[in-house]
Coordinates of C-alpha atoms in Angstrom, one line a residue:
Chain A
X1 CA 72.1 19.4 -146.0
X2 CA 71.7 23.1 -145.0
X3 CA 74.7 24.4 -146.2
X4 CA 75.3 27.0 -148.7
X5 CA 77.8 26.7 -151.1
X6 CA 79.9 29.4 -152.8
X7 CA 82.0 28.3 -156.2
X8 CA 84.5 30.7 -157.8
X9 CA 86.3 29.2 -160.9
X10 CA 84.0 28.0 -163.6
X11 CA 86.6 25.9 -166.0
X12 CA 86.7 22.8 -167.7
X13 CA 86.7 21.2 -164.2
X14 CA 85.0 23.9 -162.4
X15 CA 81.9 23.3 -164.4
X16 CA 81.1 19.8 -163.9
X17 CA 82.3 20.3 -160.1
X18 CA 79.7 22.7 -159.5
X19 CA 77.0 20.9 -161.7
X20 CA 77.2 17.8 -159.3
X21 CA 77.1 19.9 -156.0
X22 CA 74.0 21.4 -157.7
X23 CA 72.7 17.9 -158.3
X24 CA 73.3 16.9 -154.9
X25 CA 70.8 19.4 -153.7
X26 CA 73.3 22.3 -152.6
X27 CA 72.2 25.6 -152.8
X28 CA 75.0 27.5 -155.1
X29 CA 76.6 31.4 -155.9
X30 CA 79.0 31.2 -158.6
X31 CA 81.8 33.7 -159.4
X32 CA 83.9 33.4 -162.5
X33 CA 86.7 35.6 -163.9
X34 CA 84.4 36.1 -167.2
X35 CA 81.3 35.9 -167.9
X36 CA 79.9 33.2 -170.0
X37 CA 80.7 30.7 -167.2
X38 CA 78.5 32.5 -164.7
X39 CA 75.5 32.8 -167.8
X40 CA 75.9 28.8 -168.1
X41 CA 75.7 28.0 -164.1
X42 CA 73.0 30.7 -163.4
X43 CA 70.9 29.0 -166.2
X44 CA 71.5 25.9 -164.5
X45 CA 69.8 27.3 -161.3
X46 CA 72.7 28.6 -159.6
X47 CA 72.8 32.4 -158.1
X48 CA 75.4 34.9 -158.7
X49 CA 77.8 36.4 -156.7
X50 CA 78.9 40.1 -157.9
X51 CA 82.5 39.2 -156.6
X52 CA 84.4 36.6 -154.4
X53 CA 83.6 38.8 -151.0
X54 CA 80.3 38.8 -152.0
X55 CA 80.2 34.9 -152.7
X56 CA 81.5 34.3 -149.3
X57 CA 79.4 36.7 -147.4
X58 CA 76.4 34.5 -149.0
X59 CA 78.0 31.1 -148.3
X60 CA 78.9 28.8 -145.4
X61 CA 81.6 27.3 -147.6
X62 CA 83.3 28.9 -150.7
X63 CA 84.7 26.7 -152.6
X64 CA 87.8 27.7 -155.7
X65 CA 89.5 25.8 -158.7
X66 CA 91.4 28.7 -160.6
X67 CA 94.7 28.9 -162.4
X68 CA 97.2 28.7 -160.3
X69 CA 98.8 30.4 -157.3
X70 CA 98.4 33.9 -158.0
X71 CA 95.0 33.5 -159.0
X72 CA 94.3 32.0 -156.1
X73 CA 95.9 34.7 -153.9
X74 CA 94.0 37.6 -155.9
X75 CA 90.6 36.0 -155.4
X76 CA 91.4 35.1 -151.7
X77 CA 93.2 38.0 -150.7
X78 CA 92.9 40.5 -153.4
X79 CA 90.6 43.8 -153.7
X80 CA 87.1 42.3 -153.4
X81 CA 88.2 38.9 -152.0
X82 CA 86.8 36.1 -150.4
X83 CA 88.9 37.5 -146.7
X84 CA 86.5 40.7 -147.1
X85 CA 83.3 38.6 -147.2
X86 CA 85.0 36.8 -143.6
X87 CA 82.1 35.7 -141.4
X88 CA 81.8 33.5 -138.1
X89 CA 81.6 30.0 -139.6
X90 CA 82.9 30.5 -142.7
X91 CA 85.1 27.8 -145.1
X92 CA 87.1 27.8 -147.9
X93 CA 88.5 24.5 -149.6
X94 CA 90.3 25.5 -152.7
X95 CA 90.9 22.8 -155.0
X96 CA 93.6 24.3 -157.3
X97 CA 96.5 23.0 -158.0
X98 CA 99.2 25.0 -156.3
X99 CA 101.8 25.8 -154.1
X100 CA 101.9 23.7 -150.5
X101 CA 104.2 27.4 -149.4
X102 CA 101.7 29.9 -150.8
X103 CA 98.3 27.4 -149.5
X104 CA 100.1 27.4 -145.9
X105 CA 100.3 31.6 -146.0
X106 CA 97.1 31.9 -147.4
X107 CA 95.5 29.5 -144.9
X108 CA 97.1 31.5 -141.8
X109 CA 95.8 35.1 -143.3
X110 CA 92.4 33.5 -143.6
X111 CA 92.6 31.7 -140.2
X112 CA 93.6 35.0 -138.7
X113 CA 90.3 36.8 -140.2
X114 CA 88.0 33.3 -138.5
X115 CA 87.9 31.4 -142.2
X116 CA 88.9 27.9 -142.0
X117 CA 90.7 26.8 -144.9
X118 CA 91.3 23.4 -146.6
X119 CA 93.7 22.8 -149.4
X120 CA 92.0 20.2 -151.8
X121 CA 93.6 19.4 -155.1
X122 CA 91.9 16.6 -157.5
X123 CA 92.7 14.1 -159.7
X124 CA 90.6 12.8 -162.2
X125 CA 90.4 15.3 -165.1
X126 CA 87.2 16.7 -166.7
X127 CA 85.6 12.4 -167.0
X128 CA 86.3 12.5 -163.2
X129 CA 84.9 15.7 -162.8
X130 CA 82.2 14.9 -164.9
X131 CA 81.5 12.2 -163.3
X132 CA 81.9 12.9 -159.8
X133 CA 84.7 10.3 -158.9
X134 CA 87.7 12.4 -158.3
X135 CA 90.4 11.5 -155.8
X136 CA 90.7 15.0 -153.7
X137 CA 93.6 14.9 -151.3
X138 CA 93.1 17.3 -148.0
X139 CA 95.0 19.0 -146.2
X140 CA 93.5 21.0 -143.3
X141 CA 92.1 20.4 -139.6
X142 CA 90.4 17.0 -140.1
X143 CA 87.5 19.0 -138.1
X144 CA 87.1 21.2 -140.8
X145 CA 87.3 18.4 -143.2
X146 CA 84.6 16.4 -141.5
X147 CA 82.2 19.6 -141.6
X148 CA 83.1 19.5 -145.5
X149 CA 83.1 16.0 -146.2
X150 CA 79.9 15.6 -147.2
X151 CA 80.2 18.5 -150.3
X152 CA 83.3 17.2 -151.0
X153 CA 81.4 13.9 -151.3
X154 CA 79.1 15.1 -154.1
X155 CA 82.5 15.8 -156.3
X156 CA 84.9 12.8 -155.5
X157 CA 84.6 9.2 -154.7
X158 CA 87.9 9.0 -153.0
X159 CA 89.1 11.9 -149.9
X160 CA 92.3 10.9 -148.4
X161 CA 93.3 13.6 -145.6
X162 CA 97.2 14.0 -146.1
X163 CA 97.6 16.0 -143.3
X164 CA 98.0 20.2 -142.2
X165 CA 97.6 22.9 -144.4
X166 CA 99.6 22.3 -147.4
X167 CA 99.7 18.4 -147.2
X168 CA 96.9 18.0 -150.0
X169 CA 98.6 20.3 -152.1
X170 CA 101.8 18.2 -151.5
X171 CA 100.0 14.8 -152.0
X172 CA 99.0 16.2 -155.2
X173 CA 102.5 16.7 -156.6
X174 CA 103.7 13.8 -155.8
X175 CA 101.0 12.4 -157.8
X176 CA 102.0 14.4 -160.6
X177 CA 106.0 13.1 -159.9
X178 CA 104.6 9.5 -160.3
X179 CA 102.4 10.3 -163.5
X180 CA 105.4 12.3 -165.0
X181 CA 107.8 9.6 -164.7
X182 CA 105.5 6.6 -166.1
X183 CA 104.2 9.0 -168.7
X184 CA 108.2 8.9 -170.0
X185 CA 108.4 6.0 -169.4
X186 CA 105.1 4.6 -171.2
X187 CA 106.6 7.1 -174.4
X188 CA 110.6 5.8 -174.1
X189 CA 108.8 2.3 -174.5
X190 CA 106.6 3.4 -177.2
X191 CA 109.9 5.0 -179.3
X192 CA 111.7 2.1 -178.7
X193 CA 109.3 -0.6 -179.8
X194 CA 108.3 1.6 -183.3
X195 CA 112.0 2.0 -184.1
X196 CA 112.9 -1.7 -183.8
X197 CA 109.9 -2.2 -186.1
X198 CA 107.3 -3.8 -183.4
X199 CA 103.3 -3.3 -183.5
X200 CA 103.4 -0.8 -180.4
X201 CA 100.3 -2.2 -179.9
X202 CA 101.8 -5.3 -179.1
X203 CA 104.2 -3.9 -177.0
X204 CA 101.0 -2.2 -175.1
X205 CA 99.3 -5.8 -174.8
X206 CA 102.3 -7.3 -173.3
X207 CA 103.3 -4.9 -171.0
X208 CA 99.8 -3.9 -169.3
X209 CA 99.6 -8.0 -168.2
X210 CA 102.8 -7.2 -165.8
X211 CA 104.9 -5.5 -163.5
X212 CA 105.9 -2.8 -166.2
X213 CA 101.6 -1.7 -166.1
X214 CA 100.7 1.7 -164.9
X215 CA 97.5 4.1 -165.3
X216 CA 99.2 5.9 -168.2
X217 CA 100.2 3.0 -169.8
X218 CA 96.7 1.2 -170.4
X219 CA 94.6 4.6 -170.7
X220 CA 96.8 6.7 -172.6
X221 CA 99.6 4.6 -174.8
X222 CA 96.4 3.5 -176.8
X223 CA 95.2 6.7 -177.6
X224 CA 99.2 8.0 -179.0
X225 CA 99.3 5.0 -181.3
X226 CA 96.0 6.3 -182.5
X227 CA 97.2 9.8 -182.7
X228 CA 94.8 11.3 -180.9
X229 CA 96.6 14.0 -178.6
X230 CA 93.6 15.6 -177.4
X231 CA 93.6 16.5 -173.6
X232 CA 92.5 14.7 -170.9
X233 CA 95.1 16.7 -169.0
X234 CA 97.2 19.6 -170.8
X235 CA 101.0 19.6 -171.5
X236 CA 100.4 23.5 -170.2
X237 CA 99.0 22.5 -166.8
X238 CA 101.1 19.4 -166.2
X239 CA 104.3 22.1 -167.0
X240 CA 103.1 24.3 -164.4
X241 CA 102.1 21.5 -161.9
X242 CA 105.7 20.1 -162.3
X243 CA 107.5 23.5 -161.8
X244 CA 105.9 23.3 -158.7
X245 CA 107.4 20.4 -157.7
X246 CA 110.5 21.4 -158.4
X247 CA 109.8 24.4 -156.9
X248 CA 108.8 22.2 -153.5
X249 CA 111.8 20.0 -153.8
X250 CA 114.4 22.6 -153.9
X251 CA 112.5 24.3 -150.5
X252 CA 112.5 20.8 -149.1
X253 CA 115.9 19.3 -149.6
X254 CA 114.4 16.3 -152.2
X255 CA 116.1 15.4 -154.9
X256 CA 113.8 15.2 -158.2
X257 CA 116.1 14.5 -161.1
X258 CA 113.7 12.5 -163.0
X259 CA 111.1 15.0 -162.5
X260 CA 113.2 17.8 -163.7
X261 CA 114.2 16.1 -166.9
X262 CA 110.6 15.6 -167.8
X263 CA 109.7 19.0 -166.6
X264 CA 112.5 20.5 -169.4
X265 CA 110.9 18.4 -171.9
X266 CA 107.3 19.5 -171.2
X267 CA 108.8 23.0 -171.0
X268 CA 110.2 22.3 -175.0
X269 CA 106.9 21.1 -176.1
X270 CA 105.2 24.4 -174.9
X271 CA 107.8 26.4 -176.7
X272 CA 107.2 24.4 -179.2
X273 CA 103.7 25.6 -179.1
X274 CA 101.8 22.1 -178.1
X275 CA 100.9 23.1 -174.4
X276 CA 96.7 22.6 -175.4
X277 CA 97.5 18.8 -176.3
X278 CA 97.0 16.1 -173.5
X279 CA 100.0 14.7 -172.0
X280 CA 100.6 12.0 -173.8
X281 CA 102.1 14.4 -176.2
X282 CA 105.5 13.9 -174.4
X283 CA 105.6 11.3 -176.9
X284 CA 106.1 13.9 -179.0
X285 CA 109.6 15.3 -177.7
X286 CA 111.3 11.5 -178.2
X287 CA 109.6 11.3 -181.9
X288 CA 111.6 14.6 -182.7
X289 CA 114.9 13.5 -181.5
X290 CA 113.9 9.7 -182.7
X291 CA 112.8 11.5 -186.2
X292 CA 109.6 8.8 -186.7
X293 CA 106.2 9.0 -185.8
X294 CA 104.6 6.0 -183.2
X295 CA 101.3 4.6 -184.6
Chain B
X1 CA 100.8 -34.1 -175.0
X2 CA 103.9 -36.5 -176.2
X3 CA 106.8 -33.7 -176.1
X4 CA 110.3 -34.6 -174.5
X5 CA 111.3 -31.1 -172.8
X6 CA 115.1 -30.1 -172.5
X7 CA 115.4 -27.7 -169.6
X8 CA 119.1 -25.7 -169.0
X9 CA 119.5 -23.0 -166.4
X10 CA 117.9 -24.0 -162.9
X11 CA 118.1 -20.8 -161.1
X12 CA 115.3 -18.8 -159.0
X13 CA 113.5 -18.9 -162.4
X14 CA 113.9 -21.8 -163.6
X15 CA 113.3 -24.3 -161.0
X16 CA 109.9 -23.5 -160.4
X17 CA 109.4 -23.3 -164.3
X18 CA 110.5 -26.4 -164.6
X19 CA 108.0 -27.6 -162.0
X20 CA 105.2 -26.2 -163.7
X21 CA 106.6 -28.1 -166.6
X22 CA 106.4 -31.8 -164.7
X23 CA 103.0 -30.9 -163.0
X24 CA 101.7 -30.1 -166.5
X25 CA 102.3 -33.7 -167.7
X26 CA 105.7 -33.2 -170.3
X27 CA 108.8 -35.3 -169.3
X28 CA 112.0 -33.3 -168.0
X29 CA 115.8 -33.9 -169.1
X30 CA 117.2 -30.8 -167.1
X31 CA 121.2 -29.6 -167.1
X32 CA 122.7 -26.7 -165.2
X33 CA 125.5 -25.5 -164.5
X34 CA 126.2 -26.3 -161.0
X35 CA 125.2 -30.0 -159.3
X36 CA 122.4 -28.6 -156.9
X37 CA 120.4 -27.3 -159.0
X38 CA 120.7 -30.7 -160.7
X39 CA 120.3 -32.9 -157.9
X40 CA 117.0 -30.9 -156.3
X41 CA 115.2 -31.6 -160.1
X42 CA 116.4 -35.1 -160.4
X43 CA 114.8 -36.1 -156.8
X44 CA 111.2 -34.6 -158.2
X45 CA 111.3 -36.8 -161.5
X46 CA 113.9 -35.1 -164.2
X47 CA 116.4 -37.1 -165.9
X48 CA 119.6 -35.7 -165.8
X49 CA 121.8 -34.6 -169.4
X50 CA 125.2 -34.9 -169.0
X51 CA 125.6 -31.3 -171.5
X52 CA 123.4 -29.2 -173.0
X53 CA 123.9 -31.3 -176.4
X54 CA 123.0 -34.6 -174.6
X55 CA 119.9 -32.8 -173.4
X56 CA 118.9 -31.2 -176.5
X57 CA 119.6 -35.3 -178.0
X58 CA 117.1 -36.3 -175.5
X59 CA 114.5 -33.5 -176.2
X60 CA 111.9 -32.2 -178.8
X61 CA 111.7 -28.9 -177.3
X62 CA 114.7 -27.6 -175.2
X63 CA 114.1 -24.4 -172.7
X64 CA 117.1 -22.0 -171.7
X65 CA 117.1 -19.5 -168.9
X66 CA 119.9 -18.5 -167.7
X67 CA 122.2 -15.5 -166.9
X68 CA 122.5 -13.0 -169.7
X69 CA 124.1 -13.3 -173.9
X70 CA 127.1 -14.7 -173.3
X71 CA 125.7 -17.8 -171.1
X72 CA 123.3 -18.2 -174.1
X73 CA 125.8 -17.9 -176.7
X74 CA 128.0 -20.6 -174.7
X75 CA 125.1 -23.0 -173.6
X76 CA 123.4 -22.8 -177.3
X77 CA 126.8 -22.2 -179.4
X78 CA 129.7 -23.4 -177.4
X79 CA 131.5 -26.6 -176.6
X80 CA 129.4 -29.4 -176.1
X81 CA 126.5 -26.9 -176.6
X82 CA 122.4 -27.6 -178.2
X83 CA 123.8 -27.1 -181.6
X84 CA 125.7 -30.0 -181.4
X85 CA 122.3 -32.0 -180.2
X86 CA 120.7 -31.0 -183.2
X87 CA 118.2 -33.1 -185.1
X88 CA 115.1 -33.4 -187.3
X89 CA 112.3 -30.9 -185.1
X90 CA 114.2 -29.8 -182.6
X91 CA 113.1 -26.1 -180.7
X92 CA 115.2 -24.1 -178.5
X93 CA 113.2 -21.8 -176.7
X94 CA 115.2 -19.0 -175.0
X95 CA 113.7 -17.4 -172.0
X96 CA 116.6 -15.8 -170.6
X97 CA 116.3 -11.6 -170.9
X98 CA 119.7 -11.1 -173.1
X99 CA 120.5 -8.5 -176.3
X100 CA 117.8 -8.7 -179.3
X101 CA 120.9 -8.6 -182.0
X102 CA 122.4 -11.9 -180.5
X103 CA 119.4 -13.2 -180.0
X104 CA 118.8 -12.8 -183.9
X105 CA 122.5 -13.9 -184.3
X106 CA 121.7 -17.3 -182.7
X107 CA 118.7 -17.7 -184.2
X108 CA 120.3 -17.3 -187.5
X109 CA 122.9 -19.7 -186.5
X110 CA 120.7 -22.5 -185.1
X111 CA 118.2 -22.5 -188.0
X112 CA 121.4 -23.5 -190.0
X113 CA 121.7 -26.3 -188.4
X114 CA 117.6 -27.2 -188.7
X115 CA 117.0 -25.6 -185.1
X116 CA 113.7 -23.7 -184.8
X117 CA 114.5 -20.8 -182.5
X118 CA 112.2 -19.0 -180.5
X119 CA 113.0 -16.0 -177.8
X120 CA 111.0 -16.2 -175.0
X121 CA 111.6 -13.7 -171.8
X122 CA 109.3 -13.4 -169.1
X123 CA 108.0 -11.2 -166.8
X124 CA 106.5 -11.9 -163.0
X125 CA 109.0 -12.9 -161.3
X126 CA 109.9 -15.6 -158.6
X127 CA 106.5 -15.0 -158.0
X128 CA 105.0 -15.6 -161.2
X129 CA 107.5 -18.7 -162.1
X130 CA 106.2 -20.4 -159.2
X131 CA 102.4 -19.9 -160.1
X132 CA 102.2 -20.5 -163.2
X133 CA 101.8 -17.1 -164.2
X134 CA 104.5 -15.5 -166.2
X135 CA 104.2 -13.0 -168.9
X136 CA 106.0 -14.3 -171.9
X137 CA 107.2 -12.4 -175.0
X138 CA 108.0 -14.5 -178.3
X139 CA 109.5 -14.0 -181.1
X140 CA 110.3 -16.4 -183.8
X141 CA 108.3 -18.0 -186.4
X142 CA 104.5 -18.3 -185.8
X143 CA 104.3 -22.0 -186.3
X144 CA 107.1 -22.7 -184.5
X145 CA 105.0 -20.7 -181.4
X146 CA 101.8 -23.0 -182.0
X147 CA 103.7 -25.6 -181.7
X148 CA 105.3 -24.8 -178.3
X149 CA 102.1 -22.9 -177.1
X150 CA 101.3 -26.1 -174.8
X151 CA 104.6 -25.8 -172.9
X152 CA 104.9 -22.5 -172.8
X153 CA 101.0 -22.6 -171.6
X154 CA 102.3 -24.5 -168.6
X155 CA 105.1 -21.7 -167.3
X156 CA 102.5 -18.8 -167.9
X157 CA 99.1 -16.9 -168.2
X158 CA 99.9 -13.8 -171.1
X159 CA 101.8 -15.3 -174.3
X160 CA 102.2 -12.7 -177.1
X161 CA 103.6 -13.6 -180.3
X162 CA 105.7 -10.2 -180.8
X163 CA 107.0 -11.0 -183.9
X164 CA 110.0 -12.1 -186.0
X165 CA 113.0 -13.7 -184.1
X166 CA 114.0 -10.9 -181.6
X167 CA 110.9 -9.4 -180.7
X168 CA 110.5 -10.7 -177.6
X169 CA 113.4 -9.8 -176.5
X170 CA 112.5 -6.4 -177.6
X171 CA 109.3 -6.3 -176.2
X172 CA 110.6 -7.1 -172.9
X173 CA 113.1 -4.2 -172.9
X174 CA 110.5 -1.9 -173.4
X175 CA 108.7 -3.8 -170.3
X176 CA 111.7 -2.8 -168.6
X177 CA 112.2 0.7 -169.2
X178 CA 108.5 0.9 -168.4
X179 CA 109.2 -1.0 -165.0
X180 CA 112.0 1.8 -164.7
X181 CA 110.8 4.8 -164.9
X182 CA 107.4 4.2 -163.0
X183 CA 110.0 2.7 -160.1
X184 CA 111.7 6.0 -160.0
X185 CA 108.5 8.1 -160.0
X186 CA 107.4 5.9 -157.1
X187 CA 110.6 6.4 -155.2
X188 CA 110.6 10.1 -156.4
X189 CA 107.5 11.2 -155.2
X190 CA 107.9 8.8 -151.6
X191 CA 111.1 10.6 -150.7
X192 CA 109.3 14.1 -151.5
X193 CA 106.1 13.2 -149.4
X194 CA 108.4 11.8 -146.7
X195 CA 110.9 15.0 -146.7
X196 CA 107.9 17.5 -147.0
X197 CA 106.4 15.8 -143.4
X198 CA 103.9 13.5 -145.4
X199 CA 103.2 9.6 -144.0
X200 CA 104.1 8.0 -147.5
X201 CA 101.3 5.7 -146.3
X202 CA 99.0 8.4 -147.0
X203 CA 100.6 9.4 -150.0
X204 CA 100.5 5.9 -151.2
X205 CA 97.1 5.2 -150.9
X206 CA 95.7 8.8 -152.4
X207 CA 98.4 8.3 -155.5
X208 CA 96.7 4.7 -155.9
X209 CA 93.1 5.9 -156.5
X210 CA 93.8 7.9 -159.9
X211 CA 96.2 8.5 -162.7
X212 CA 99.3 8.5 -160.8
X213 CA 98.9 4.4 -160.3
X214 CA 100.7 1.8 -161.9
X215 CA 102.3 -1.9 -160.8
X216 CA 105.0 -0.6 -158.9
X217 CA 103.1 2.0 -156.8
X218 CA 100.9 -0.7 -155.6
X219 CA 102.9 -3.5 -154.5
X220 CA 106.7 -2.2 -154.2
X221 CA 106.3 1.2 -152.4
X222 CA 103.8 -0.7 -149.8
X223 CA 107.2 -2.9 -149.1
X224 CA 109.6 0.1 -149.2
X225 CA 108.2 1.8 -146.2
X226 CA 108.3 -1.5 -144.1
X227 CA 112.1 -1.3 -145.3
X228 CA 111.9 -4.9 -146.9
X229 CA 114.4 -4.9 -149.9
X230 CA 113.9 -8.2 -150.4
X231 CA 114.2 -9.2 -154.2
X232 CA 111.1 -9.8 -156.2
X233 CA 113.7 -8.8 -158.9
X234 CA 117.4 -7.7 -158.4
X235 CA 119.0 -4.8 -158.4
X236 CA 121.9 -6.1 -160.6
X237 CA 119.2 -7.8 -163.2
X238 CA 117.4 -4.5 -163.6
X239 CA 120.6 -3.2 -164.4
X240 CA 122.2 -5.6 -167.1
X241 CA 118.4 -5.1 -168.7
X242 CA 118.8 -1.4 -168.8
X243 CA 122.6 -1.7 -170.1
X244 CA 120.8 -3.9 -172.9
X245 CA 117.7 -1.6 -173.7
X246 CA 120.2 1.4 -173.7
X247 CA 122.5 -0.7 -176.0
X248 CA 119.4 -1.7 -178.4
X249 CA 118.4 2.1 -178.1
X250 CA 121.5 3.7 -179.8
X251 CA 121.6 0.7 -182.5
X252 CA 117.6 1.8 -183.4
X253 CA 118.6 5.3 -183.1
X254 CA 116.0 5.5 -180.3
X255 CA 117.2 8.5 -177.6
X256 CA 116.0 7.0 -173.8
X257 CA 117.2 9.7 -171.7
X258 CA 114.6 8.7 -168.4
X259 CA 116.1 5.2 -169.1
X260 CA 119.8 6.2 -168.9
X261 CA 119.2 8.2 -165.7
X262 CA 117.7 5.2 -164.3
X263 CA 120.6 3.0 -165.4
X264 CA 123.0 5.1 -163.9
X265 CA 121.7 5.4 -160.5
X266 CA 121.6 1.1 -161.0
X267 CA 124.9 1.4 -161.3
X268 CA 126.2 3.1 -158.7
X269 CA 123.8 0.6 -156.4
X270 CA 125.1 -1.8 -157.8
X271 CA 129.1 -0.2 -157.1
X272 CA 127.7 0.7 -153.2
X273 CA 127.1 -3.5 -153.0
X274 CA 123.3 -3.4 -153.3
X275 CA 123.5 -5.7 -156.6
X276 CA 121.2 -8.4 -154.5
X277 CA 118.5 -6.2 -153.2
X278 CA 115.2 -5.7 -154.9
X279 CA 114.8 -3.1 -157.5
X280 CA 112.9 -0.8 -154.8
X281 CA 116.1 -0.2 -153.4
X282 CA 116.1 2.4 -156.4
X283 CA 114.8 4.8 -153.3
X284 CA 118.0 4.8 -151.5
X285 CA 119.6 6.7 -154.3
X286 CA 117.3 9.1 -153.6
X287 CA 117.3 8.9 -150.0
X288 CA 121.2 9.2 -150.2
X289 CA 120.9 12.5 -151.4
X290 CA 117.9 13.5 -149.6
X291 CA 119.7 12.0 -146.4
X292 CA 116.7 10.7 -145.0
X293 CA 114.8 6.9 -144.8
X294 CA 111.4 6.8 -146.1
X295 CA 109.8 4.9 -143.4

């Protein structure tokens, strides 16, 4: 395990990503848009970078979890980015969650400067992060992904190549279609039960024994009739995830029309100022027009 | 284990329930309303009621499943119906999936005439009516559930005592609109993976390793990209239990937008002659718009 690994993005996944690379004997330079990121890493033993070209230039694979398109294009592409630190052998797996449109132009303007890129999106939040068992969906030249596997390895316990350029990125929304959909659903059942005067948590033991189960349903119903709305994943990031979607489905020709009625109600609740809570707070939207809290 | 059973409705459900009941030990007086059904029971060792009130004379507990309310109301309430059976101890046990307010209606009705009344509706299937292993929702009295734990013990694995009369009907609504919206993020997200250039195989199996799982992703998209519409559950049942949940919903005052959506694509299956397919048939809504086959 030779290879040198470059990690730009130091976030509430970022961190714990770049921790178990670390543990799994890679050698690491960090970049972060502020500061106190790099501080925590560098204590940890990891070197750093004074910008994304200079990451790259010391790395054989760069690795980036950032915002969201645009940030990804700035530190890719951008004054000081990770195409000016282009050398022979050089990857770069980004593992943001973003466009499958902007990861396929990105991934030709690196490919034309020799960097091979994957698109690698997670799933998992911050426990699966933490705990190195994320699902990563690639999309990429499998050769490239072989030559990564093994760092990809020390992050995830499940890496499913989807296809080309993009396909990660597009495995990953549909993942956020399905959890969209039987988070409102999980919620509508939730409303439902508490307004016809039934223990929700009834109505949670019942359901989970049959076909009605789901993810959402046995890991975070429990925690909305306890109240607890902290995130495990953010109504701001699941907004964002779910424009893309949309955004996807309109360039593709696929009909989302359940997606795009939870997407409008995840766009109310960060209006309505809730976009830190977890997900589950889409409860939230059906309480207000119900007028009753679940619990 | 001395109880007589009453069993009335000998459909895809209830045959094999009423198998499970003879296996189990308990002696079967069974009426439905066509002959075959009749005749297949009576050659495995069921006496045969000449009405529902002869079978409910000849039975300490008597079990319903049949179409929807109004077969209840008429099997229960009507001419020659259990009420007119009554006696000292007799149960009804209702596992037919029908309206929460009638359901409370008969109830209220039958405990006039000294008839304990429980509502029972299941969920697993053909598949779980055959093995044994049926979720089943009561409400009713507590007591009146002890007592017909052992028979209900022998048609499934999960009973939960919901609460008062009605609230096992309630409960499985809300298993329903559960089952609903996680179906149409499954066939959301397989007709966006398939129209973006993704094998929904792939899709499939990277969606099933994290928070984007549930029943329906597992064991119904699988069967949707071999094209097999085969009913585990029908089209047309789905959508009388959606009309019902969206019924109950604006008498609790309890808004289910996702649920409506899915009710009204139901619907218009249902009007294009797909009443008999299995609810993953939900997809070709979707792939009528997309105008593509996920395959």
């Amino acid at each position: 395990m030779t290879e040198r690994i470059g990690f730009i993005g130091l976030g509430i996944m970022g961190r714990p990503m770049a921790r178990n690379l670390m543990k799994a004997g890679f050698t690491l330079t960090v970049w972060n848009r502020s500061q106190p990121g790099i501080d925590e890493l560098v204590k940890e033993g990891a070197a750093k970078g004074s910008s994304p070209a200079d990451v790259a230039r010391r790395s054989d694979v760069v690795i980036t979890i950032v915002g969201d398109s645009p940030d990804v294009e700035e530190v890719v592409l951008g004054p000081r980015g990770i195409i000016e630190g282009a050398h022979r052998g050089l990857a770069h797996v980004d593992m943001t969650t973003m466009s499958p449109a902007v990861t396929r132009r990105i991934a030709e303007r690196l490919g034309e400067a020799g960097i091979e890129m994957l698109d690698a999106p997670v799933s998992g939040g911050q426990q699966g992060a933490t705990d190195g068992t994320l699902s990563i969906m690639v999309g990429g030249r499998e050769e490239t992904l072989e030559r990564c596997r093994p760092v990809l390895g020390a992050m995830g316990r499940k890496i499913v190549h989807c296809g080309p350029s993009g396909a990660g990125q597009t495995v990953k929304l549909c993942n956020q279609i399905a959890v969209a959909l039987t988070n409102l659903g999980m919620c509508e059942a939730l409303v439902f039960a508490a307004r016809s005067g039934i223990d929700p948590r009834v109505m949670i033991e019942a359901v989970s024994a049959g076909a009605g189960t789901s993810w959402q349903m046995e890991n975070l119903a429990p925690r909305i009739v306890e109240r607890d709305f902290r995130p495990g994943f953010k109504v701001a990031h699941q907004g964002k995830d779910l424009r893309l979607a949309l955004e996807a489905g309109e360039r593709v020709a696929s009909p989302l029309p359940g997606t795009g009625l939870v997407q409008q109600m995840f766009a109310a609740l960060e209006t309505d100022g809730l976009g830190e809570e977890g997900t589950q707070a889409l409860v939230k939207a059906l309480e207000r027009l119900a007028d009753l809290e679940v619990q």
